[in-house]
Short mmCIF file of C-alpha atoms in Angstrom, two decimals:
data_model
loop_
_atom_site.label_atom_id
_atom_site.label_comp_id
_atom_site.label_asym_id
_atom_site.label_seq_id
_atom_site.Cartn_x
_atom_site.Cartn_y
_atom_site.Cartn_z
CA MET A 1 55.36 116.00 29.30
CA THR A 2 58.31 114.58 27.37
CA CYS A 3 60.67 112.06 28.91
CA SER A 4 63.52 114.56 28.95
CA THR A 5 61.39 117.13 30.80
CA LEU A 6 60.30 114.51 33.36
CA PHE A 7 63.90 113.40 33.92
CA LEU A 8 65.02 117.01 34.44
CA SER A 9 62.21 117.64 36.97
CA LEU A 10 63.11 114.54 38.98
CA LEU A 11 66.79 115.48 38.93
CA LEU A 12 66.04 118.96 40.29
CA LEU A 13 63.78 117.45 42.99
CA PHE A 14 66.50 115.13 44.29
CA CYS A 15 69.07 117.90 44.22
CA PHE A 16 67.05 119.93 46.73
CA VAL A 17 66.26 117.11 49.20
CA PRO A 18 67.96 118.06 52.52
CA ALA A 19 70.87 115.80 53.39
CA ALA A 20 69.74 115.78 57.07
CA MET A 21 66.78 113.60 56.19
CA ALA A 22 69.06 110.60 55.95
CA ALA A 23 70.35 109.11 59.19
CA PRO A 24 74.15 109.19 59.48
CA GLU A 25 76.01 105.91 59.07
CA GLN A 26 77.05 105.88 62.72
CA PRO A 27 75.42 106.08 66.17
CA LEU A 28 74.01 109.56 66.84
CA LEU A 29 72.93 110.21 70.42
CA GLN A 30 70.75 113.18 71.27
CA ILE A 31 68.69 114.15 74.33
CA SER A 32 65.04 113.99 73.31
CA ALA A 33 63.43 114.75 76.70
CA VAL A 34 64.27 115.85 80.24
CA THR A 35 61.77 115.50 83.09
CA PHE A 36 62.00 115.78 86.88
CA ASP A 37 60.64 113.90 89.89
CA PRO A 38 59.14 115.75 91.67
CA ALA A 39 58.13 118.02 88.81
CA THR A 40 59.10 121.15 90.79
CA VAL A 41 62.73 121.41 91.89
CA SER A 42 63.03 123.39 95.14
CA PRO A 43 66.03 124.72 97.09
CA GLY A 44 67.51 122.17 99.49
CA LYS A 45 65.43 119.27 98.14
CA ASP A 46 66.32 115.93 96.56
CA PHE A 47 65.08 115.29 93.03
CA LYS A 48 65.64 112.99 90.08
CA MET A 49 66.49 114.22 86.59
CA LEU A 50 65.24 111.75 83.96
CA VAL A 51 67.19 112.12 80.69
CA THR A 52 65.90 110.35 77.58
CA LEU A 53 68.63 109.52 75.05
CA THR A 54 67.58 108.71 71.47
CA ASN A 55 69.84 107.14 68.85
CA HIS A 56 69.11 108.91 65.55
CA GLY A 57 71.95 107.15 63.69
CA GLU A 58 71.83 104.09 61.44
CA TYR A 59 74.14 102.07 63.70
CA HIS A 60 73.47 100.74 67.17
CA ALA A 61 75.20 102.54 70.06
CA TYR A 62 77.16 100.34 72.48
CA ASN A 63 78.70 101.12 75.89
CA VAL A 64 76.77 104.37 76.17
CA THR A 65 77.95 106.67 78.97
CA LEU A 66 76.56 109.94 80.28
CA ASP A 67 78.71 112.17 82.49
CA VAL A 68 77.36 115.14 84.43
CA LEU A 69 80.25 117.58 84.12
CA SER A 70 79.51 121.00 85.58
CA GLN A 71 77.11 123.86 85.91
CA ALA A 72 77.44 126.23 82.95
CA GLY A 73 79.84 129.03 83.84
CA ALA A 74 81.38 127.11 86.76
CA ASN A 75 84.13 124.55 87.30
CA ASP A 76 81.87 122.20 89.27
CA LEU A 77 78.17 121.48 89.75
CA GLY A 78 77.59 124.78 91.54
CA VAL A 79 74.31 124.67 93.48
CA PHE A 80 73.80 120.96 92.70
CA SER A 81 75.28 117.77 94.12
CA MET A 82 74.98 114.13 93.13
CA VAL A 83 73.09 111.80 95.50
CA GLY A 84 74.24 108.24 96.17
CA THR A 85 76.43 107.87 93.08
CA GLY A 86 78.92 109.87 91.08
CA GLY A 87 78.10 111.72 87.90
CA HIS A 88 78.85 108.77 85.58
CA PHE A 89 76.01 106.64 84.13
CA TYR A 90 76.10 103.63 81.79
CA VAL A 91 73.74 101.99 79.29
CA GLU A 92 74.91 98.82 77.53
CA LYS A 93 73.13 99.40 74.21
CA ILE A 94 70.72 101.77 72.45
CA LYS A 95 69.55 100.40 69.11
CA SER A 96 69.18 102.57 66.03
CA GLY A 97 65.94 104.56 66.25
CA GLU A 98 65.33 103.61 69.89
CA SER A 99 65.64 105.44 73.22
CA ALA A 100 66.77 104.82 76.79
CA VAL A 101 66.05 106.75 80.00
CA ILE A 102 68.83 107.52 82.48
CA GLU A 103 67.77 108.42 86.05
CA ILE A 104 70.10 110.92 87.73
CA PRO A 105 69.56 111.52 91.50
CA MET A 106 70.58 115.00 92.66
CA VAL A 107 70.01 117.59 95.39
CA SER A 108 69.97 121.38 95.19
CA SER A 109 71.55 123.77 97.68
CA PRO A 110 69.24 125.33 100.31
CA SER A 111 70.66 128.74 99.33
CA ALA A 112 70.06 128.31 95.58
CA GLU A 113 68.26 131.24 93.97
CA ALA A 114 65.07 130.60 92.04
CA LYS A 115 66.07 130.67 88.36
CA ASN A 116 67.14 128.45 85.46
CA TYR A 117 70.49 126.66 85.68
CA ASN A 118 72.24 124.89 82.79
CA LEU A 119 74.24 121.69 83.26
CA ASN A 120 76.92 120.47 80.84
CA LEU A 121 76.73 116.78 79.93
CA GLN A 122 79.06 114.52 77.97
CA LEU A 123 77.70 111.56 75.97
CA ASN A 124 79.95 108.78 74.66
CA CYS A 125 79.31 105.55 72.79
CA GLU A 126 80.86 102.98 70.44
CA ASP A 127 79.67 101.29 67.28
CA TYR A 128 79.90 97.56 66.61
CA ASP A 129 83.52 97.89 65.41
CA GLY A 130 84.59 99.69 68.59
CA ASP A 131 84.87 103.18 67.05
CA VAL A 132 84.20 105.84 69.68
CA TYR A 133 81.79 108.77 69.24
CA ASN A 134 81.46 111.77 71.55
CA PHE A 135 78.56 114.21 71.91
CA THR A 136 78.13 117.24 74.17
CA ALA A 137 74.78 118.40 75.53
CA THR A 138 73.30 121.00 77.87
CA VAL A 139 70.16 120.61 79.97
CA GLY A 140 68.30 123.24 81.96
CA ILE A 141 67.06 122.86 85.54
CA VAL A 142 64.58 125.42 86.88
CA ILE A 143 64.68 125.89 90.65
CA ASN A 144 61.32 127.21 91.79
CA GLU A 145 60.09 128.58 95.10
CA SER A 146 57.38 126.23 96.27
CA GLU A 147 57.90 126.84 99.99
CA SER A 148 59.15 130.41 100.26
CA MET A 149 56.31 131.89 102.37
CA SER A 150 55.15 130.32 105.63
CA ILE A 151 52.32 130.79 108.14
CA ILE A 152 53.53 130.60 111.74
CA ALA A 153 50.44 129.94 113.86
CA PRO A 154 49.25 127.50 116.54
CA GLU A 155 46.78 124.82 115.52
CA ARG A 156 44.29 125.74 118.27
CA TYR A 157 43.10 129.04 119.73
CA VAL A 158 41.03 129.16 122.94
CA LEU A 159 38.82 132.23 123.27
CA THR A 160 39.53 134.15 126.50
CA LYS A 161 37.52 137.35 126.65
CA ASP A 162 39.05 140.64 127.75
CA ASP A 163 37.26 143.48 129.57
CA LYS A 164 35.33 144.30 126.41
CA GLY A 165 34.18 140.73 125.90
CA LEU A 166 36.48 140.23 122.90
CA THR A 167 39.27 137.79 122.10
CA THR A 168 42.24 138.80 119.94
CA ILE A 169 44.12 136.09 118.03
CA GLY A 170 47.25 136.59 115.96
CA PHE A 171 49.88 134.82 113.89
CA GLU A 172 52.98 135.58 111.82
CA ILE A 173 53.85 135.24 108.12
CA ALA A 174 57.47 135.07 106.94
CA ASN A 175 59.55 134.69 103.79
CA PHE A 176 62.03 131.86 104.39
CA GLY A 177 62.88 131.58 100.68
CA SER A 178 65.90 132.90 98.82
CA ASN A 179 64.07 135.44 96.64
CA PRO A 180 61.67 138.35 97.17
CA VAL A 181 57.95 137.72 96.63
CA ARG A 182 55.22 140.18 95.66
CA GLY A 183 51.53 140.74 96.26
CA VAL A 184 51.50 139.11 99.70
CA GLN A 185 47.98 138.98 101.16
CA VAL A 186 46.32 137.12 104.03
CA SER A 187 42.73 136.18 104.79
CA VAL A 188 41.11 134.24 107.63
CA ALA A 189 37.69 132.56 107.76
CA GLY A 190 35.68 130.21 109.97
CA ALA A 191 32.05 129.10 110.07
CA GLY A 192 30.12 130.36 113.10
CA LEU A 193 32.76 132.97 113.93
CA ASP A 194 32.82 136.75 113.56
CA PHE A 195 36.19 138.36 112.75
CA SER A 196 36.80 142.09 113.05
CA ASN A 197 39.48 141.79 110.33
CA THR A 198 39.34 139.06 107.69
CA TYR A 199 41.85 140.36 105.11
CA GLN A 200 45.13 142.28 104.91
CA TYR A 201 47.41 143.19 102.00
CA TYR A 202 51.17 143.44 102.68
CA GLY A 203 52.84 143.85 99.27
CA THR A 204 56.48 142.82 98.77
CA PHE A 205 58.39 140.59 101.18
CA GLU A 206 62.16 140.54 100.82
CA LYS A 207 64.16 137.49 101.92
CA GLU A 208 63.74 136.87 105.69
CA ASP A 209 60.99 139.53 106.00
CA SER A 210 58.13 138.81 108.40
CA ASP A 211 54.98 140.54 109.65
CA ASP A 212 52.01 139.98 111.96
CA PHE A 213 48.27 139.59 111.46
CA SER A 214 45.74 140.02 114.27
CA THR A 215 41.97 140.07 114.52
CA GLU A 216 39.27 140.04 117.19
CA VAL A 217 37.04 136.95 117.28
CA THR A 218 33.57 136.64 118.76
CA THR A 219 30.90 133.94 118.74
CA ASP A 220 27.61 133.43 120.54
CA LYS A 221 27.98 129.66 120.39
CA THR A 222 30.07 127.09 122.21
CA GLY A 223 32.30 124.31 120.99
CA GLU A 224 35.14 123.92 118.48
CA PHE A 225 35.06 125.84 115.20
CA PRO A 226 37.27 124.94 112.22
CA GLY A 227 38.95 127.85 110.48
CA VAL A 228 41.52 128.43 107.77
CA ILE A 229 44.29 130.97 107.21
CA THR A 230 45.02 131.62 103.51
CA LEU A 231 48.26 133.24 102.33
CA LYS A 232 48.64 134.26 98.67
CA PHE A 233 51.64 135.74 96.85
CA MET A 234 53.49 135.95 93.51
CA ASP A 235 56.87 134.20 93.40
CA SER A 236 59.90 135.37 91.44
CA PHE A 237 58.66 133.47 88.34
CA ASN A 238 55.33 135.37 88.47
CA ASN A 239 53.50 132.22 89.56
CA GLU A 240 50.59 132.81 91.94
CA ARG A 241 51.02 130.58 94.98
CA THR A 242 48.70 129.78 97.85
CA VAL A 243 49.56 128.47 101.33
CA GLU A 244 46.79 127.38 103.70
CA LYS A 245 46.84 126.42 107.37
CA ALA A 246 43.89 124.83 109.17
CA ILE A 247 43.17 126.09 112.68
CA THR A 248 40.61 125.30 115.39
CA ILE A 249 39.02 128.01 117.54
CA VAL A 250 37.58 126.81 120.84
CA SER A 251 34.84 128.63 122.78
CA GLU A 252 34.74 127.21 126.31
CA GLU A 253 33.42 130.03 128.52
CA ALA A 254 30.06 130.11 126.84
CA VAL A 255 29.71 126.37 127.46
CA ALA A 256 30.20 126.86 131.22
CA LYS A 257 27.74 129.76 131.30
CA GLY A 258 25.15 127.75 129.40
CA ASP A 259 25.49 124.78 131.74
CA ASN A 260 25.15 127.00 134.84
CA THR A 261 22.06 128.69 133.43
CA GLU A 262 20.39 125.35 132.78
CA GLU A 263 21.19 124.18 136.32
CA GLU A 264 19.81 127.39 137.80
CA ASN A 265 16.61 127.14 135.74
CA PHE A 266 16.04 123.54 136.83
CA PHE A 267 16.61 124.43 140.54
CA GLU A 268 14.24 127.37 140.37
CA LYS A 269 11.60 125.18 138.75
CA PHE A 270 12.05 122.53 141.48
CA LEU A 271 11.56 125.11 144.26
CA ARG A 272 8.49 126.54 142.56
CA VAL A 273 6.81 123.18 142.11
CA VAL A 274 7.60 121.67 145.55
CA PHE A 275 7.58 124.69 147.87
CA GLY A 276 5.89 127.33 145.79
CA ILE A 277 9.00 129.57 146.02
CA GLY A 278 9.49 132.06 143.23
CA SER A 279 5.97 131.62 141.89
#
């Protein structure tokens, strides 16, 4: 390859190198990560939004500020509120190529629907000479439904037999969330216990819907038996969720009958041995 051909090839190569590969000769702040604590944001709950700011510019960024402005499409924060402080946060310096994490405490409204919300942020900084740079950003917050369905049941059930020698126990399930849920189903289980009904499918629960579950319980043993009620459903984000409640089922009547039988057997044996009665 001649020198002229090599020079032309190198010239064409440099002409097509993207200009974005070079860092700008100024501070350049961008949001590189957003995380939450706890990881799931729920209606009516406090949480922290952790925003990582990275300086992609050649110059250091001084007097960095982050302002939480509003919910997208609204004039204020909408279903969110700041906790403890206002919406203004400050970092003294972010060096070129480095990052800083800003912790933003917030709370969501108890009536917030489960969906994604966008928040508008404003980033400001200065360079070493005091020149000011402004950047806008938008972050998304997903409000999920971690506690929409509930099991309303006592912790202990005492078996009291009816005329048929059976005990019926029952409890309630309810949707206290802000969105409908689908595929609602309930099961109950317990070692040493016999249930006439261990499973029921309900389908869709709208907001504030509730329903009952009942089953007959029998056991030929005495004592306390641990059990569990399991509630499964699909939330509005198509996530399968499970709620469990531990219960204790107590069988007392059989204990009394067993004790009486033992006493009677011992007394009969005593009479037979001493007086020869009943032999």
